[in-house]
Amino acid sequence: QWYQRRVRSEDCTKQGSSGINAEYGDWNKVVIAYEPVWAIGTGKVATPEIAQETHEQIRAWISANVSPDVGAAVRIIYGGSVNGKNCGELARQPDIDGFLVGGASLKPEFVDIINVNA
């Protein structure tokens, strides 16, 4: 977990921010997805605290570099081994606005992920 936290903290906004254009006009059409590199294809999921902290950092970066209004409104979704068992706790985090679902989208539990905030 130390490694996972270190990689996320040092690289997330630096790598992701290079593709963000502050001059983009319609931020209502933008969705930002965060998936930890160490979670891709591993079945490992970030703890809700780590996921929340990272989403909060992304939102803060957008607020500082684009605008506070855009930072507050932009949708930031989490990907990284989301499933029916962990989606509830992740969904309760204030800066996680939804999910980028991989393999679980092919399973019956996908319905639980869809309905987690219903």
mmCIF file of N, CA and C in Angstrom:
data_model
loop_
_atom_site.group_PDB
_atom_site.id
_atom_site.type_symbol
_atom_site.label_atom_id
_atom_site.label_comp_id
_atom_site.label_asym_id
_atom_site.label_seq_id
_atom_site.Cartn_x
_atom_site.Cartn_y
_atom_site.Cartn_z
ATOM 1 N N GLN A 1 0.829 -1.189 0.000
ATOM 2 C CA GLN A 1 0.000 0.000 0.000
ATOM 3 C C GLN A 1 0.875 1.255 0.000
ATOM 4 N N TRP A 2 2.040 1.220 0.619
ATOM 5 C CA TRP A 2 2.944 2.368 0.584
ATOM 6 C C TRP A 2 3.257 2.732 -0.859
ATOM 7 N N TYR A 3 3.598 1.737 -1.655
ATOM 8 C CA TYR A 3 3.926 1.980 -3.050
ATOM 9 C C TYR A 3 2.726 2.565 -3.786
ATOM 10 N N GLN A 4 1.566 1.992 -3.556
ATOM 11 C CA GLN A 4 0.364 2.465 -4.233
ATOM 12 C C GLN A 4 0.097 3.925 -3.898
ATOM 13 N N ARG A 5 0.230 4.313 -2.649
ATOM 14 C CA ARG A 5 -0.012 5.697 -2.233
ATOM 15 C C ARG A 5 1.051 6.613 -2.840
ATOM 16 N N ARG A 6 2.309 6.192 -2.830
ATOM 17 C CA ARG A 6 3.407 7.025 -3.336
ATOM 18 C C ARG A 6 3.260 7.292 -4.827
ATOM 19 N N VAL A 7 2.977 6.266 -5.605
ATOM 20 C CA VAL A 7 2.814 6.443 -7.048
ATOM 21 C C VAL A 7 1.641 7.372 -7.331
ATOM 22 N N ARG A 8 0.541 7.169 -6.658
ATOM 23 C CA ARG A 8 -0.637 7.982 -6.882
ATOM 24 C C ARG A 8 -0.366 9.437 -6.545
ATOM 25 N N SER A 9 0.215 9.699 -5.390
ATOM 26 C CA SER A 9 0.425 11.070 -4.944
ATOM 27 C C SER A 9 1.378 11.829 -5.844
ATOM 28 N N GLU A 10 2.425 11.182 -6.293
ATOM 29 C CA GLU A 10 3.444 11.875 -7.077
ATOM 30 C C GLU A 10 3.063 12.061 -8.541
ATOM 31 N N ASP A 11 2.285 11.170 -9.089
ATOM 32 C CA ASP A 11 2.092 11.168 -10.532
ATOM 33 C C ASP A 11 0.708 11.543 -11.032
ATOM 34 N N CYS A 12 -0.293 11.422 -10.214
ATOM 35 C CA CYS A 12 -1.669 11.527 -10.695
ATOM 36 C C CYS A 12 -1.961 12.856 -11.378
ATOM 37 N N THR A 13 -1.844 13.947 -10.676
ATOM 38 C CA THR A 13 -2.195 15.221 -11.307
ATOM 39 C C THR A 13 -1.152 15.647 -12.324
ATOM 40 N N LYS A 14 0.115 15.285 -12.111
ATOM 41 C CA LYS A 14 1.161 15.660 -13.068
ATOM 42 C C LYS A 14 0.905 15.016 -14.428
ATOM 43 N N GLN A 15 0.633 13.719 -14.442
ATOM 44 C CA GLN A 15 0.399 13.017 -15.702
ATOM 45 C C GLN A 15 -0.928 13.405 -16.323
ATOM 46 N N GLY A 16 -1.964 13.431 -15.521
ATOM 47 C CA GLY A 16 -3.290 13.715 -16.045
ATOM 48 C C GLY A 16 -3.476 15.141 -16.492
ATOM 49 N N SER A 17 -2.802 16.075 -15.840
ATOM 50 C CA SER A 17 -3.019 17.481 -16.148
ATOM 51 C C SER A 17 -2.469 17.890 -17.506
ATOM 52 N N SER A 18 -1.542 17.118 -18.046
ATOM 53 C CA SER A 18 -0.982 17.490 -19.340
ATOM 54 C C SER A 18 -2.027 17.436 -20.450
ATOM 55 N N GLY A 19 -3.091 16.686 -20.263
ATOM 56 C CA GLY A 19 -4.134 16.587 -21.279
ATOM 57 C C GLY A 19 -5.316 17.502 -21.041
ATOM 58 N N ILE A 20 -5.264 18.322 -19.990
ATOM 59 C CA ILE A 20 -6.388 19.194 -19.671
ATOM 60 C C ILE A 20 -6.158 20.574 -20.251
ATOM 61 N N ASN A 21 -7.112 21.030 -21.013
ATOM 62 C CA ASN A 21 -7.055 22.353 -21.625
ATOM 63 C C ASN A 21 -8.001 23.270 -20.858
ATOM 64 N N ALA A 22 -7.437 24.215 -20.130
ATOM 65 C CA ALA A 22 -8.244 25.119 -19.311
ATOM 66 C C ALA A 22 -9.185 25.970 -20.160
ATOM 67 N N GLU A 23 -8.892 26.095 -21.430
ATOM 68 C CA GLU A 23 -9.715 26.918 -22.311
ATOM 69 C C GLU A 23 -10.901 26.156 -22.896
ATOM 70 N N TYR A 24 -11.010 24.872 -22.593
ATOM 71 C CA TYR A 24 -12.110 24.083 -23.121
ATOM 72 C C TYR A 24 -13.428 24.730 -22.729
ATOM 73 N N GLY A 25 -14.361 24.806 -23.631
ATOM 74 C CA GLY A 25 -15.568 25.578 -23.403
ATOM 75 C C GLY A 25 -16.684 24.913 -22.627
ATOM 76 N N ASP A 26 -16.969 23.650 -22.870
ATOM 77 C CA ASP A 26 -18.148 23.028 -22.271
ATOM 78 C C ASP A 26 -17.755 21.909 -21.319
ATOM 79 N N TRP A 27 -17.460 22.284 -20.098
ATOM 80 C CA TRP A 27 -17.025 21.318 -19.093
ATOM 81 C C TRP A 27 -18.149 20.393 -18.658
ATOM 82 N N ASN A 28 -19.402 20.704 -19.006
ATOM 83 C CA ASN A 28 -20.510 19.800 -18.694
ATOM 84 C C ASN A 28 -20.412 18.496 -19.470
ATOM 85 N N LYS A 29 -19.615 18.492 -20.536
ATOM 86 C CA LYS A 29 -19.445 17.296 -21.356
ATOM 87 C C LYS A 29 -18.191 16.507 -20.993
ATOM 88 N N VAL A 30 -17.483 16.942 -19.954
ATOM 89 C CA VAL A 30 -16.226 16.306 -19.572
ATOM 90 C C VAL A 30 -16.436 15.371 -18.378
ATOM 91 N N VAL A 31 -15.879 14.182 -18.504
ATOM 92 C CA VAL A 31 -15.824 13.232 -17.400
ATOM 93 C C VAL A 31 -14.369 12.803 -17.281
ATOM 94 N N ILE A 32 -13.828 12.899 -16.082
ATOM 95 C CA ILE A 32 -12.451 12.486 -15.833
ATOM 96 C C ILE A 32 -12.494 11.149 -15.105
ATOM 97 N N ALA A 33 -11.742 10.191 -15.602
ATOM 98 C CA ALA A 33 -11.676 8.878 -14.974
ATOM 99 C C ALA A 33 -10.290 8.687 -14.367
ATOM 100 N N TYR A 34 -10.263 8.234 -13.131
ATOM 101 C CA TYR A 34 -9.009 7.898 -12.456
ATOM 102 C C TYR A 34 -8.992 6.403 -12.184
ATOM 103 N N GLU A 35 -7.947 5.740 -12.667
ATOM 104 C CA GLU A 35 -7.732 4.334 -12.356
ATOM 105 C C GLU A 35 -6.266 4.163 -11.985
ATOM 106 N N PRO A 36 -5.992 3.690 -10.776
ATOM 107 C CA PRO A 36 -4.594 3.503 -10.383
ATOM 108 C C PRO A 36 -3.905 2.517 -11.322
ATOM 109 N N VAL A 37 -2.703 2.853 -11.735
ATOM 110 C CA VAL A 37 -1.979 1.990 -12.668
ATOM 111 C C VAL A 37 -1.777 0.599 -12.066
ATOM 112 N N TRP A 38 -1.599 0.516 -10.769
ATOM 113 C CA TRP A 38 -1.378 -0.768 -10.116
ATOM 114 C C TRP A 38 -2.657 -1.604 -10.021
ATOM 115 N N ALA A 39 -3.808 -1.012 -10.340
ATOM 116 C CA ALA A 39 -5.074 -1.748 -10.271
ATOM 117 C C ALA A 39 -5.464 -2.358 -11.614
ATOM 118 N N ILE A 40 -4.839 -1.912 -12.678
ATOM 119 C CA ILE A 40 -5.220 -2.359 -14.015
ATOM 120 C C ILE A 40 -4.946 -3.855 -14.165
ATOM 121 N N GLY A 41 -6.021 -4.602 -14.354
ATOM 122 C CA GLY A 41 -5.913 -6.033 -14.592
ATOM 123 C C GLY A 41 -5.472 -6.860 -13.398
ATOM 124 N N THR A 42 -5.427 -6.275 -12.198
ATOM 125 C CA THR A 42 -4.922 -7.010 -11.041
ATOM 126 C C THR A 42 -6.011 -7.513 -10.109
ATOM 127 N N GLY A 43 -7.202 -6.929 -10.186
ATOM 128 C CA GLY A 43 -8.250 -7.260 -9.235
ATOM 129 C C GLY A 43 -8.118 -6.510 -7.925
ATOM 130 N N LYS A 44 -7.098 -5.651 -7.817
ATOM 131 C CA LYS A 44 -6.903 -4.862 -6.601
ATOM 132 C C LYS A 44 -7.655 -3.548 -6.732
ATOM 133 N N VAL A 45 -8.231 -3.112 -5.634
ATOM 134 C CA VAL A 45 -8.978 -1.857 -5.613
ATOM 135 C C VAL A 45 -8.351 -0.945 -4.572
ATOM 136 N N ALA A 46 -8.347 0.339 -4.849
ATOM 137 C CA ALA A 46 -7.872 1.303 -3.855
ATOM 138 C C ALA A 46 -8.816 1.313 -2.671
ATOM 139 N N THR A 47 -8.291 1.593 -1.504
ATOM 140 C CA THR A 47 -9.181 1.766 -0.364
ATOM 141 C C THR A 47 -10.040 2.993 -0.642
ATOM 142 N N PRO A 48 -11.207 3.073 -0.047
ATOM 143 C CA PRO A 48 -12.026 4.269 -0.236
ATOM 144 C C PRO A 48 -11.284 5.552 0.145
ATOM 145 N N GLU A 49 -10.437 5.474 1.158
ATOM 146 C CA GLU A 49 -9.684 6.654 1.587
ATOM 147 C C GLU A 49 -8.676 7.093 0.534
ATOM 148 N N ILE A 50 -7.962 6.138 -0.048
ATOM 149 C CA ILE A 50 -6.989 6.478 -1.090
ATOM 150 C C ILE A 50 -7.703 7.007 -2.327
ATOM 151 N N ALA A 51 -8.781 6.351 -2.723
ATOM 152 C CA ALA A 51 -9.531 6.810 -3.893
ATOM 153 C C ALA A 51 -10.076 8.220 -3.659
ATOM 154 N N GLN A 52 -10.644 8.469 -2.495
ATOM 155 C CA GLN A 52 -11.189 9.789 -2.173
ATOM 156 C C GLN A 52 -10.090 10.847 -2.193
ATOM 157 N N GLU A 53 -8.963 10.546 -1.563
ATOM 158 C CA GLU A 53 -7.863 11.515 -1.511
ATOM 159 C C GLU A 53 -7.393 11.886 -2.915
ATOM 160 N N THR A 54 -7.289 10.901 -3.777
ATOM 161 C CA THR A 54 -6.847 11.165 -5.144
ATOM 162 C C THR A 54 -7.882 11.982 -5.908
ATOM 163 N N HIS A 55 -9.142 11.636 -5.790
ATOM 164 C CA HIS A 55 -10.198 12.405 -6.451
ATOM 165 C C HIS A 55 -10.223 13.844 -5.929
ATOM 166 N N GLU A 56 -10.022 13.996 -4.643
ATOM 167 C CA GLU A 56 -9.982 15.331 -4.042
ATOM 168 C C GLU A 56 -8.819 16.140 -4.611
ATOM 169 N N GLN A 57 -7.658 15.508 -4.793
ATOM 170 C CA GLN A 57 -6.496 16.186 -5.374
ATOM 171 C C GLN A 57 -6.761 16.589 -6.823
ATOM 172 N N ILE A 58 -7.401 15.720 -7.571
ATOM 173 C CA ILE A 58 -7.735 16.046 -8.966
ATOM 174 C C ILE A 58 -8.684 17.238 -8.992
ATOM 175 N N ARG A 59 -9.714 17.196 -8.156
ATOM 176 C CA ARG A 59 -10.685 18.295 -8.102
ATOM 177 C C ARG A 59 -10.018 19.608 -7.688
ATOM 178 N N ALA A 60 -9.105 19.547 -6.722
ATOM 179 C CA ALA A 60 -8.385 20.741 -6.278
ATOM 180 C C ALA A 60 -7.518 21.299 -7.393
ATOM 181 N N TRP A 61 -6.874 20.419 -8.157
ATOM 182 C CA TRP A 61 -6.042 20.875 -9.266
ATOM 183 C C TRP A 61 -6.900 21.592 -10.309
ATOM 184 N N ILE A 62 -8.030 21.024 -10.632
ATOM 185 C CA ILE A 62 -8.932 21.641 -11.613
ATOM 186 C C ILE A 62 -9.429 22.984 -11.084
ATOM 187 N N SER A 63 -9.779 23.042 -9.818
ATOM 188 C CA SER A 63 -10.236 24.307 -9.219
ATOM 189 C C SER A 63 -9.162 25.376 -9.326
ATOM 190 N N ALA A 64 -7.921 25.010 -9.077
ATOM 191 C CA ALA A 64 -6.817 25.974 -9.099
ATOM 192 C C ALA A 64 -6.378 26.341 -10.504
ATOM 193 N N ASN A 65 -6.469 25.414 -11.453
ATOM 194 C CA ASN A 65 -5.914 25.643 -12.790
ATOM 195 C C ASN A 65 -6.943 25.921 -13.873
ATOM 196 N N VAL A 66 -8.202 25.634 -13.603
ATOM 197 C CA VAL A 66 -9.262 25.949 -14.554
ATOM 198 C C VAL A 66 -10.177 26.981 -13.912
ATOM 199 N N SER A 67 -10.970 26.550 -12.923
ATOM 200 C CA SER A 67 -11.773 27.485 -12.134
ATOM 201 C C SER A 67 -12.417 26.730 -10.984
ATOM 202 N N PRO A 68 -12.731 27.432 -9.897
ATOM 203 C CA PRO A 68 -13.409 26.764 -8.785
ATOM 204 C C PRO A 68 -14.772 26.188 -9.182
ATOM 205 N N ASP A 69 -15.500 26.875 -10.048
ATOM 206 C CA ASP A 69 -16.803 26.370 -10.488
ATOM 207 C C ASP A 69 -16.660 25.057 -11.252
ATOM 208 N N VAL A 70 -15.686 24.996 -12.148
ATOM 209 C CA VAL A 70 -15.464 23.768 -12.913
ATOM 210 C C VAL A 70 -14.989 22.664 -11.971
ATOM 211 N N GLY A 71 -14.094 22.990 -11.048
ATOM 212 C CA GLY A 71 -13.610 22.002 -10.093
ATOM 213 C C GLY A 71 -14.733 21.385 -9.279
ATOM 214 N N ALA A 72 -15.686 22.206 -8.902
ATOM 215 C CA ALA A 72 -16.806 21.710 -8.098
ATOM 216 C C ALA A 72 -17.780 20.878 -8.922
ATOM 217 N N ALA A 73 -17.912 21.198 -10.200
ATOM 218 C CA ALA A 73 -18.946 20.568 -11.023
ATOM 219 C C ALA A 73 -18.466 19.389 -11.868
ATOM 220 N N VAL A 74 -17.195 19.328 -12.212
ATOM 221 C CA VAL A 74 -16.727 18.288 -13.122
ATOM 222 C C VAL A 74 -16.926 16.909 -12.489
ATOM 223 N N ARG A 75 -17.306 15.950 -13.330
ATOM 224 C CA ARG A 75 -17.514 14.576 -12.863
ATOM 225 C C ARG A 75 -16.195 13.821 -12.899
ATOM 226 N N ILE A 76 -15.853 13.240 -11.767
ATOM 227 C CA ILE A 76 -14.630 12.447 -11.658
ATOM 228 C C ILE A 76 -15.049 11.049 -11.214
ATOM 229 N N ILE A 77 -14.759 10.071 -12.062
ATOM 230 C CA ILE A 77 -15.185 8.702 -11.772
ATOM 231 C C ILE A 77 -13.973 7.835 -11.443
ATOM 232 N N TYR A 78 -14.214 6.773 -10.697
ATOM 233 C CA TYR A 78 -13.158 5.850 -10.288
ATOM 234 C C TYR A 78 -13.257 4.555 -11.077
ATOM 235 N N GLY A 79 -12.125 4.088 -11.545
ATOM 236 C CA GLY A 79 -12.010 2.779 -12.170
ATOM 237 C C GLY A 79 -10.920 2.020 -11.446
ATOM 238 N N GLY A 80 -10.973 0.761 -11.426
ATOM 239 C CA GLY A 80 -9.938 -0.019 -10.755
ATOM 240 C C GLY A 80 -10.551 -1.127 -9.934
ATOM 241 N N SER A 81 -11.014 -2.153 -10.602
ATOM 242 C CA SER A 81 -11.564 -3.334 -9.936
ATOM 243 C C SER A 81 -12.802 -3.034 -9.101
ATOM 244 N N VAL A 82 -13.643 -2.144 -9.600
ATOM 245 C CA VAL A 82 -14.918 -1.873 -8.945
ATOM 246 C C VAL A 82 -15.802 -3.095 -9.128
ATOM 247 N N ASN A 83 -16.477 -3.497 -8.048
ATOM 248 C CA ASN A 83 -17.399 -4.623 -8.139
ATOM 249 C C ASN A 83 -18.575 -4.398 -7.195
ATOM 250 N N GLY A 84 -19.472 -5.348 -7.165
ATOM 251 C CA GLY A 84 -20.666 -5.220 -6.342
ATOM 252 C C GLY A 84 -20.383 -5.141 -4.857
ATOM 253 N N LYS A 85 -19.263 -5.690 -4.421
ATOM 254 C CA LYS A 85 -18.926 -5.682 -2.999
ATOM 255 C C LYS A 85 -18.293 -4.375 -2.539
ATOM 256 N N ASN A 86 -17.509 -3.721 -3.391
ATOM 257 C CA ASN A 86 -16.796 -2.523 -2.941
ATOM 258 C C ASN A 86 -17.413 -1.218 -3.430
ATOM 259 N N CYS A 87 -18.390 -1.283 -4.311
ATOM 260 C CA CYS A 87 -18.932 -0.053 -4.900
ATOM 261 C C CYS A 87 -19.661 0.829 -3.888
ATOM 262 N N GLY A 88 -20.302 0.240 -2.892
ATOM 263 C CA GLY A 88 -21.053 1.038 -1.926
ATOM 264 C C GLY A 88 -20.171 1.975 -1.123
ATOM 265 N N GLU A 89 -19.090 1.434 -0.596
ATOM 266 C CA GLU A 89 -18.178 2.251 0.208
ATOM 267 C C GLU A 89 -17.479 3.305 -0.649
ATOM 268 N N LEU A 90 -17.114 2.936 -1.863
ATOM 269 C CA LEU A 90 -16.499 3.908 -2.772
ATOM 270 C C LEU A 90 -17.493 5.014 -3.136
ATOM 271 N N ALA A 91 -18.736 4.641 -3.385
ATOM 272 C CA ALA A 91 -19.753 5.618 -3.802
ATOM 273 C C ALA A 91 -20.067 6.625 -2.699
ATOM 274 N N ARG A 92 -19.826 6.282 -1.463
ATOM 275 C CA ARG A 92 -20.097 7.204 -0.356
ATOM 276 C C ARG A 92 -19.041 8.299 -0.224
ATOM 277 N N GLN A 93 -17.968 8.221 -0.974
ATOM 278 C CA GLN A 93 -16.917 9.237 -0.902
ATOM 279 C C GLN A 93 -17.378 10.498 -1.640
ATOM 280 N N PRO A 94 -17.170 11.663 -1.049
ATOM 281 C CA PRO A 94 -17.747 12.888 -1.606
ATOM 282 C C PRO A 94 -17.223 13.305 -2.981
ATOM 283 N N ASP A 95 -16.008 12.902 -3.353
ATOM 284 C CA ASP A 95 -15.454 13.331 -4.636
ATOM 285 C C ASP A 95 -15.485 12.256 -5.700
ATOM 286 N N ILE A 96 -16.072 11.106 -5.414
ATOM 287 C CA ILE A 96 -16.223 10.041 -6.409
ATOM 288 C C ILE A 96 -17.633 10.141 -6.973
ATOM 289 N N ASP A 97 -17.715 10.485 -8.258
ATOM 290 C CA ASP A 97 -19.003 10.768 -8.893
ATOM 291 C C ASP A 97 -19.574 9.604 -9.683
ATOM 292 N N GLY A 98 -18.896 8.487 -9.699
ATOM 293 C CA GLY A 98 -19.362 7.332 -10.451
ATOM 294 C C GLY A 98 -18.201 6.395 -10.697
ATOM 295 N N PHE A 99 -18.420 5.428 -11.599
ATOM 296 C CA PHE A 99 -17.421 4.386 -11.808
ATOM 297 C C PHE A 99 -17.172 4.109 -13.284
ATOM 298 N N LEU A 100 -15.946 3.736 -13.564
ATOM 299 C CA LEU A 100 -15.540 3.178 -14.839
ATOM 300 C C LEU A 100 -15.397 1.684 -14.576
ATOM 301 N N VAL A 101 -16.342 0.899 -15.049
ATOM 302 C CA VAL A 101 -16.429 -0.516 -14.685
ATOM 303 C C VAL A 101 -15.867 -1.375 -15.808
ATOM 304 N N GLY A 102 -14.986 -2.270 -15.442
ATOM 305 C CA GLY A 102 -14.389 -3.185 -16.408
ATOM 306 C C GLY A 102 -15.085 -4.528 -16.405
ATOM 307 N N GLY A 103 -14.372 -5.550 -15.945
ATOM 308 C CA GLY A 103 -14.863 -6.925 -15.979
ATOM 309 C C GLY A 103 -16.178 -7.152 -15.256
ATOM 310 N N ALA A 104 -16.437 -6.382 -14.208
ATOM 311 C CA ALA A 104 -17.691 -6.556 -13.466
ATOM 312 C C ALA A 104 -18.909 -6.187 -14.310
ATOM 313 N N SER A 105 -18.689 -5.460 -15.399
ATOM 314 C CA SER A 105 -19.822 -5.094 -16.262
ATOM 315 C C SER A 105 -20.373 -6.297 -17.017
ATOM 316 N N LEU A 106 -19.636 -7.383 -17.004
ATOM 317 C CA LEU A 106 -20.075 -8.605 -17.691
ATOM 318 C C LEU A 106 -20.719 -9.602 -16.746
ATOM 319 N N LYS A 107 -20.867 -9.214 -15.474
ATOM 320 C CA LYS A 107 -21.397 -10.120 -14.456
ATOM 321 C C LYS A 107 -22.727 -9.594 -13.924
ATOM 322 N N PRO A 108 -23.538 -10.475 -13.348
ATOM 323 C CA PRO A 108 -24.824 -10.034 -12.788
ATOM 324 C C PRO A 108 -24.689 -8.930 -11.741
ATOM 325 N N GLU A 109 -23.560 -8.868 -11.032
ATOM 326 C CA GLU A 109 -23.361 -7.844 -10.006
ATOM 327 C C GLU A 109 -23.318 -6.434 -10.592
ATOM 328 N N PHE A 110 -23.211 -6.308 -11.889
ATOM 329 C CA PHE A 110 -23.198 -4.988 -12.528
ATOM 330 C C PHE A 110 -24.450 -4.186 -12.149
ATOM 331 N N VAL A 111 -25.552 -4.872 -11.973
ATOM 332 C CA VAL A 111 -26.796 -4.221 -11.571
ATOM 333 C C VAL A 111 -26.628 -3.545 -10.209
ATOM 334 N N ASP A 112 -25.895 -4.197 -9.302
ATOM 335 C CA ASP A 112 -25.649 -3.602 -7.988
ATOM 336 C C ASP A 112 -24.819 -2.329 -8.114
ATOM 337 N N ILE A 113 -23.855 -2.322 -9.017
ATOM 338 C CA ILE A 113 -23.029 -1.138 -9.219
ATOM 339 C C ILE A 113 -23.865 -0.023 -9.804
ATOM 340 N N ILE A 114 -24.695 -0.330 -10.773
ATOM 341 C CA ILE A 114 -25.559 0.672 -11.398
ATOM 342 C C ILE A 114 -26.492 1.304 -10.364
ATOM 343 N N ASN A 115 -27.023 0.485 -9.488
ATOM 344 C CA ASN A 115 -28.029 0.952 -8.521
ATOM 345 C C ASN A 115 -27.459 1.397 -7.184
ATOM 346 N N VAL A 116 -26.154 1.511 -7.054
ATOM 347 C CA VAL A 116 -25.538 1.783 -5.752
ATOM 348 C C VAL A 116 -26.029 3.087 -5.125
ATOM 349 N N ASN A 117 -26.345 4.074 -5.922
ATOM 350 C CA ASN A 117 -26.828 5.366 -5.389
ATOM 351 C C ASN A 117 -28.320 5.579 -5.628
ATOM 352 N N ALA A 118 -29.009 4.527 -6.051
ATOM 353 C CA ALA A 118 -30.437 4.669 -6.362
ATOM 354 C C ALA A 118 -31.269 4.825 -5.114
#
